[in-house]
């Protein structure tokens, strides 16, 4: 039986659990209020203080790093050598590549993060690789899906169309992240680094406009990036401009995207009632 440990039990890990009905799944959380929610998904909640690594066939690392490094490696580095999983997956981010002024990047592009988030992700990748565990690195593009999409932001009234000419963002529907993880878990290839993105990097304002059309509402007004009122955090996301290729993902995992671009993904969410 597949016995899975999720280090961090957030959005992606919860969707993965739904796709593993026959597996025994455990997930860490510090929030006791989430225990019932996790159990409803078939996940046995664990406190990080009670964590033991032995006995798991697969380990998914989905907790993000901080300024002090990866939260689990910082605390449990000495315990990891005794674990013997067949697969360890680290959910990283395409922010490790930095800014390429709209050019395409692939897994052979040298990482050159421009900000602290990308630098922390790259450091965590390297730290997990140094453990000697059978590591698989998944560099995720911007994640969207049920409850987490432009449709939701439009309904909530907080969607914005920030226009920075020539700006591209890559995206990926959570359903496709899950199918990538499942394919990798079933055929481990330690050392593999894979970009997880759809086929169509696009300017963010185009996505909001399309989503508004699906909902039959007027899109929010366009705002010039240079003069728009934004938090430093929100503005920093525009520092990196690149298009992420998914060719290796398709070739190595022999899969087809369920949602090849944001149009398909948003249409599917709306059809599913999200």
Tab-separated table of C-alpha atoms in Angstrom:
chain	number	residue	atom	x	y	z
A	1	UNK	CA	0.000	0.000	0.000
A	2	UNK	CA	1.133	3.537	-0.774
A	3	UNK	CA	1.830	5.308	2.515
A	4	UNK	CA	2.180	9.043	1.969
A	5	UNK	CA	3.511	11.758	4.272
A	6	UNK	CA	2.705	15.373	3.375
A	7	UNK	CA	5.035	17.867	4.989
A	8	UNK	CA	2.602	20.750	4.939
A	9	UNK	CA	-1.003	20.000	4.041
A	10	UNK	CA	-2.092	22.974	1.975
A	11	UNK	CA	-3.978	23.446	-1.271
A	12	UNK	CA	-2.006	21.089	-3.531
A	13	UNK	CA	-1.542	18.373	-0.899
A	14	UNK	CA	-5.264	18.332	-0.168
A	15	UNK	CA	-6.121	17.965	-3.850
A	16	UNK	CA	-3.552	15.170	-4.160
A	17	UNK	CA	-5.176	13.335	-1.261
A	18	UNK	CA	-8.514	13.365	-3.094
A	19	UNK	CA	-6.810	11.554	-5.977
A	20	UNK	CA	-5.342	8.814	-3.747
A	21	UNK	CA	-8.418	7.103	-2.254
A	22	UNK	CA	-6.622	3.811	-1.674
A	23	UNK	CA	-3.557	5.266	0.001
A	24	UNK	CA	-2.773	5.823	3.661
A	25	UNK	CA	-2.069	9.556	3.910
A	26	UNK	CA	-0.683	11.593	6.777
A	27	UNK	CA	-0.238	15.361	6.789
A	28	UNK	CA	1.378	17.830	9.131
A	29	UNK	CA	-0.423	20.857	10.503
A	30	UNK	CA	0.008	23.157	13.481
A	31	UNK	CA	-3.632	24.197	13.334
A	32	UNK	CA	-5.817	21.908	15.449
A	33	UNK	CA	-8.889	23.491	13.856
A	34	UNK	CA	-7.908	21.852	10.530
A	35	UNK	CA	-7.929	18.293	11.904
A	36	UNK	CA	-11.558	17.559	11.064
A	37	UNK	CA	-11.155	19.054	7.581
A	38	UNK	CA	-8.115	16.884	6.884
A	39	UNK	CA	-9.766	13.729	8.194
A	40	UNK	CA	-12.712	14.385	5.880
A	41	UNK	CA	-10.232	14.250	3.002
A	42	UNK	CA	-8.782	10.962	4.222
A	43	UNK	CA	-5.687	12.584	5.727
A	44	UNK	CA	-4.534	11.688	9.229
A	45	UNK	CA	-3.327	14.939	10.806
A	46	UNK	CA	0.062	15.016	12.485
A	47	UNK	CA	1.633	17.623	14.676
A	48	UNK	CA	5.169	18.473	13.516
A	49	UNK	CA	6.293	17.675	17.052
A	50	UNK	CA	5.131	14.062	16.634
A	51	UNK	CA	6.741	13.528	13.258
A	52	UNK	CA	8.499	10.250	12.457
A	53	UNK	CA	9.752	9.630	8.907
A	54	UNK	CA	10.099	5.856	8.877
A	55	UNK	CA	7.485	3.692	7.201
A	56	UNK	CA	6.423	6.070	4.434
A	57	UNK	CA	6.744	5.065	0.794
A	58	UNK	CA	6.237	8.607	-0.528
A	59	UNK	CA	6.954	12.018	1.012
A	60	UNK	CA	5.578	15.250	-0.447
A	61	UNK	CA	7.238	18.449	0.723
A	62	UNK	CA	4.754	21.248	0.173
A	63	UNK	CA	5.579	23.649	3.008
A	64	UNK	CA	7.284	26.790	1.782
A	65	UNK	CA	10.688	27.879	3.076
A	66	UNK	CA	11.361	31.035	5.037
A	67	UNK	CA	14.332	33.228	5.757
A	68	UNK	CA	15.643	30.509	8.069
A	69	UNK	CA	15.442	27.816	5.401
A	70	UNK	CA	13.133	24.848	4.931
A	71	UNK	CA	11.111	24.410	8.144
A	72	UNK	CA	11.389	20.611	8.189
A	73	UNK	CA	15.041	20.298	7.255
A	74	UNK	CA	15.920	22.877	9.882
A	75	UNK	CA	14.339	20.720	12.559
A	76	UNK	CA	14.598	17.138	11.317
A	77	UNK	CA	17.757	16.925	9.209
A	78	UNK	CA	19.247	14.296	11.520
A	79	UNK	CA	16.149	12.089	11.372
A	80	UNK	CA	15.941	11.935	7.570
A	81	UNK	CA	18.822	9.485	6.900
A	82	UNK	CA	16.872	6.698	8.608
A	83	UNK	CA	13.857	7.147	6.312
A	84	UNK	CA	13.600	4.925	3.238
A	85	UNK	CA	10.911	6.262	0.884
A	86	UNK	CA	10.910	5.336	-2.801
A	87	UNK	CA	9.893	8.891	-3.754
A	88	UNK	CA	10.286	12.369	-2.316
A	89	UNK	CA	8.651	15.274	-4.133
A	90	UNK	CA	9.550	18.889	-3.456
A	91	UNK	CA	7.075	21.554	-4.577
A	92	UNK	CA	9.263	24.439	-5.661
A	93	UNK	CA	8.390	27.414	-7.866
A	94	UNK	CA	9.390	28.911	-11.200
A	95	UNK	CA	10.551	31.990	-9.275
A	96	UNK	CA	13.948	30.268	-9.036
A	97	UNK	CA	14.609	31.292	-12.666
A	98	UNK	CA	14.312	35.020	-12.020
A	99	UNK	CA	13.670	37.550	-14.765
A	100	UNK	CA	14.184	36.734	-18.455
A	101	UNK	CA	12.359	39.709	-19.987
A	102	UNK	CA	9.616	37.549	-21.452
A	103	UNK	CA	11.900	34.877	-22.933
A	104	UNK	CA	11.252	31.140	-22.579
A	105	UNK	CA	12.977	29.173	-19.816
A	106	UNK	CA	13.358	25.430	-19.355
A	107	UNK	CA	14.923	23.161	-16.747
A	108	UNK	CA	18.390	23.744	-18.174
A	109	UNK	CA	18.102	27.513	-17.661
A	110	UNK	CA	20.460	28.410	-14.798
A	111	UNK	CA	18.463	29.586	-11.775
A	112	UNK	CA	18.976	33.280	-11.058
A	113	UNK	CA	16.312	34.392	-8.577
A	114	UNK	CA	15.747	38.121	-8.350
A	115	UNK	CA	14.009	38.267	-4.974
A	116	UNK	CA	13.976	36.552	-1.589
A	117	UNK	CA	11.137	34.141	-2.417
A	118	UNK	CA	12.997	32.667	-5.373
A	119	UNK	CA	16.279	32.573	-3.470
A	120	UNK	CA	14.653	30.738	-0.574
A	121	UNK	CA	13.077	28.220	-2.938
A	122	UNK	CA	16.384	27.549	-4.658
A	123	UNK	CA	18.180	27.118	-1.321
A	124	UNK	CA	15.495	24.668	-0.187
A	125	UNK	CA	15.814	22.668	-3.430
A	126	UNK	CA	19.549	22.393	-2.858
A	127	UNK	CA	19.151	21.466	0.785
A	128	UNK	CA	16.690	18.667	0.012
A	129	UNK	CA	18.953	17.395	-2.778
A	130	UNK	CA	21.815	17.192	-0.269
A	131	UNK	CA	19.860	14.752	1.935
A	132	UNK	CA	20.500	11.926	-0.540
A	133	UNK	CA	16.812	11.002	-0.577
A	134	UNK	CA	15.190	10.065	-3.945
A	135	UNK	CA	14.244	13.661	-4.694
A	136	UNK	CA	11.984	14.931	-7.487
A	137	UNK	CA	11.718	18.714	-7.875
A	138	UNK	CA	8.566	20.254	-9.317
A	139	UNK	CA	8.872	23.939	-10.215
A	140	UNK	CA	5.284	25.105	-10.185
A	141	UNK	CA	3.928	28.038	-12.150
A	142	UNK	CA	1.116	30.176	-10.697
A	143	UNK	CA	-1.488	27.828	-9.235
A	144	UNK	CA	-5.217	28.199	-9.794
A	145	UNK	CA	-8.218	25.956	-9.264
A	146	UNK	CA	-11.450	25.643	-7.251
A	147	UNK	CA	-11.749	28.512	-4.796
A	148	UNK	CA	-8.522	30.041	-6.062
A	149	UNK	CA	-9.043	31.576	-9.486
A	150	UNK	CA	-9.776	34.861	-11.270
A	151	UNK	CA	-13.448	33.854	-11.167
A	152	UNK	CA	-13.336	33.964	-7.378
A	153	UNK	CA	-11.528	37.299	-7.341
A	154	UNK	CA	-14.070	38.822	-9.707
A	155	UNK	CA	-16.967	37.572	-7.585
A	156	UNK	CA	-15.289	38.988	-4.475
A	157	UNK	CA	-14.769	42.331	-6.197
A	158	UNK	CA	-10.998	42.396	-5.698
A	159	UNK	CA	-9.784	41.479	-9.202
A	160	UNK	CA	-7.575	44.051	-10.903
A	161	UNK	CA	-6.240	44.468	-14.432
A	162	UNK	CA	-2.695	45.684	-13.912
A	163	UNK	CA	-1.056	46.292	-17.283
A	164	UNK	CA	2.710	46.098	-17.650
A	165	UNK	CA	3.491	45.933	-21.391
A	166	UNK	CA	5.248	42.735	-22.418
A	167	UNK	CA	4.620	40.997	-19.084
A	168	UNK	CA	3.961	37.236	-19.081
A	169	UNK	CA	3.018	34.853	-16.302
A	170	UNK	CA	2.813	31.064	-16.550
A	171	UNK	CA	0.017	29.179	-14.803
A	172	UNK	CA	-1.097	25.669	-13.957
A	173	UNK	CA	-4.448	24.222	-12.860
A	174	UNK	CA	-4.246	22.230	-9.616
A	175	UNK	CA	-5.762	19.190	-11.395
A	176	UNK	CA	-2.734	19.102	-13.665
A	177	UNK	CA	-0.324	19.433	-10.749
A	178	UNK	CA	-2.012	16.407	-9.233
A	179	UNK	CA	-1.721	14.316	-12.390
A	180	UNK	CA	1.970	15.251	-12.655
A	181	UNK	CA	2.590	14.152	-9.063
A	182	UNK	CA	0.669	10.909	-9.533
A	183	UNK	CA	2.604	10.034	-12.685
A	184	UNK	CA	5.900	10.690	-10.936
A	185	UNK	CA	4.939	8.777	-7.777
A	186	UNK	CA	4.043	5.722	-9.842
A	187	UNK	CA	7.335	5.768	-11.784
A	188	UNK	CA	10.029	7.379	-9.607
A	189	UNK	CA	13.025	8.951	-11.370
A	190	UNK	CA	15.183	10.459	-8.598
A	191	UNK	CA	17.059	13.587	-9.585
A	192	UNK	CA	14.404	14.750	-12.012
A	193	UNK	CA	13.580	18.457	-12.145
A	194	UNK	CA	10.342	19.346	-13.930
A	195	UNK	CA	8.595	22.596	-14.739
A	196	UNK	CA	4.857	22.313	-14.148
A	197	UNK	CA	3.081	24.875	-16.312
A	198	UNK	CA	0.414	24.953	-18.999
A	199	UNK	CA	0.907	25.679	-22.697
A	200	UNK	CA	0.052	29.360	-22.769
A	201	UNK	CA	1.885	31.947	-20.657
A	202	UNK	CA	-0.215	35.095	-20.851
A	203	UNK	CA	-0.436	38.692	-19.660
A	204	UNK	CA	-2.387	38.787	-16.387
A	205	UNK	CA	-4.902	41.374	-17.614
A	206	UNK	CA	-5.924	39.050	-20.468
A	207	UNK	CA	-6.852	36.342	-17.984
A	208	UNK	CA	-9.033	38.691	-15.947
A	209	UNK	CA	-10.750	39.941	-19.103
A	210	UNK	CA	-11.523	36.381	-20.214
A	211	UNK	CA	-12.812	35.387	-16.778
A	212	UNK	CA	-15.087	38.434	-16.679
A	213	UNK	CA	-16.499	37.426	-20.064
A	214	UNK	CA	-17.305	33.952	-18.734
A	215	UNK	CA	-19.179	35.479	-15.814
A	216	UNK	CA	-20.938	38.017	-18.016
A	217	UNK	CA	-19.641	40.973	-16.036
A	218	UNK	CA	-17.626	44.016	-17.003
A	219	UNK	CA	-13.902	43.581	-16.370
A	220	UNK	CA	-12.288	45.974	-13.915
A	221	UNK	CA	-10.628	49.016	-15.501
A	222	UNK	CA	-7.085	48.717	-16.756
A	223	UNK	CA	-4.439	50.205	-14.456
A	224	UNK	CA	-0.966	51.172	-15.556
A	225	UNK	CA	1.640	49.225	-13.599
A	226	UNK	CA	3.839	52.270	-13.082
A	227	UNK	CA	1.134	54.289	-11.344
A	228	UNK	CA	-1.055	51.554	-9.811
A	229	UNK	CA	-1.333	51.514	-6.025
A	230	UNK	CA	0.083	48.125	-4.983
A	231	UNK	CA	1.753	46.632	-1.951
A	232	UNK	CA	5.505	45.976	-2.250
A	233	UNK	CA	4.715	42.242	-2.207
A	234	UNK	CA	2.183	42.488	-5.060
A	235	UNK	CA	4.498	44.709	-7.091
A	236	UNK	CA	7.408	42.300	-6.645
A	237	UNK	CA	5.586	39.591	-8.597
A	238	UNK	CA	6.060	41.714	-11.710
A	239	UNK	CA	9.847	41.760	-11.262
A	240	UNK	CA	10.106	38.412	-13.060
A	241	UNK	CA	8.931	38.215	-16.666
A	242	UNK	CA	9.335	34.849	-18.351
A	243	UNK	CA	7.516	32.087	-20.187
A	244	UNK	CA	7.980	28.591	-18.787
A	245	UNK	CA	8.123	25.616	-21.136
A	246	UNK	CA	6.553	22.298	-20.112
A	247	UNK	CA	8.167	20.098	-22.790
A	248	UNK	CA	10.103	17.939	-20.322
A	249	UNK	CA	7.017	17.422	-18.173
A	250	UNK	CA	5.055	16.049	-21.124
A	251	UNK	CA	7.898	13.940	-22.491
A	252	UNK	CA	9.168	12.380	-19.256
A	253	UNK	CA	5.781	11.742	-17.670
A	254	UNK	CA	3.923	10.883	-20.901
A	255	UNK	CA	0.857	12.895	-20.000
A	256	UNK	CA	-1.555	15.323	-21.580
A	257	UNK	CA	-2.674	18.400	-19.747
A	258	UNK	CA	-6.324	18.406	-18.772
A	259	UNK	CA	-6.331	22.182	-19.084
A	260	UNK	CA	-3.869	23.285	-21.744
A	261	UNK	CA	-4.398	26.972	-21.036
A	262	UNK	CA	-6.258	29.331	-18.717
A	263	UNK	CA	-9.263	29.437	-21.060
A	264	UNK	CA	-9.867	25.696	-20.765
A	265	UNK	CA	-9.178	25.772	-17.056
A	266	UNK	CA	-11.552	28.623	-16.302
A	267	UNK	CA	-14.302	27.176	-18.480
A	268	UNK	CA	-13.986	23.880	-16.598
A	269	UNK	CA	-14.157	25.595	-13.210
A	270	UNK	CA	-17.301	27.445	-14.188
A	271	UNK	CA	-18.898	24.276	-15.578
A	272	UNK	CA	-18.108	22.491	-12.300
A	273	UNK	CA	-19.825	25.216	-10.309
A	274	UNK	CA	-16.699	26.917	-8.990
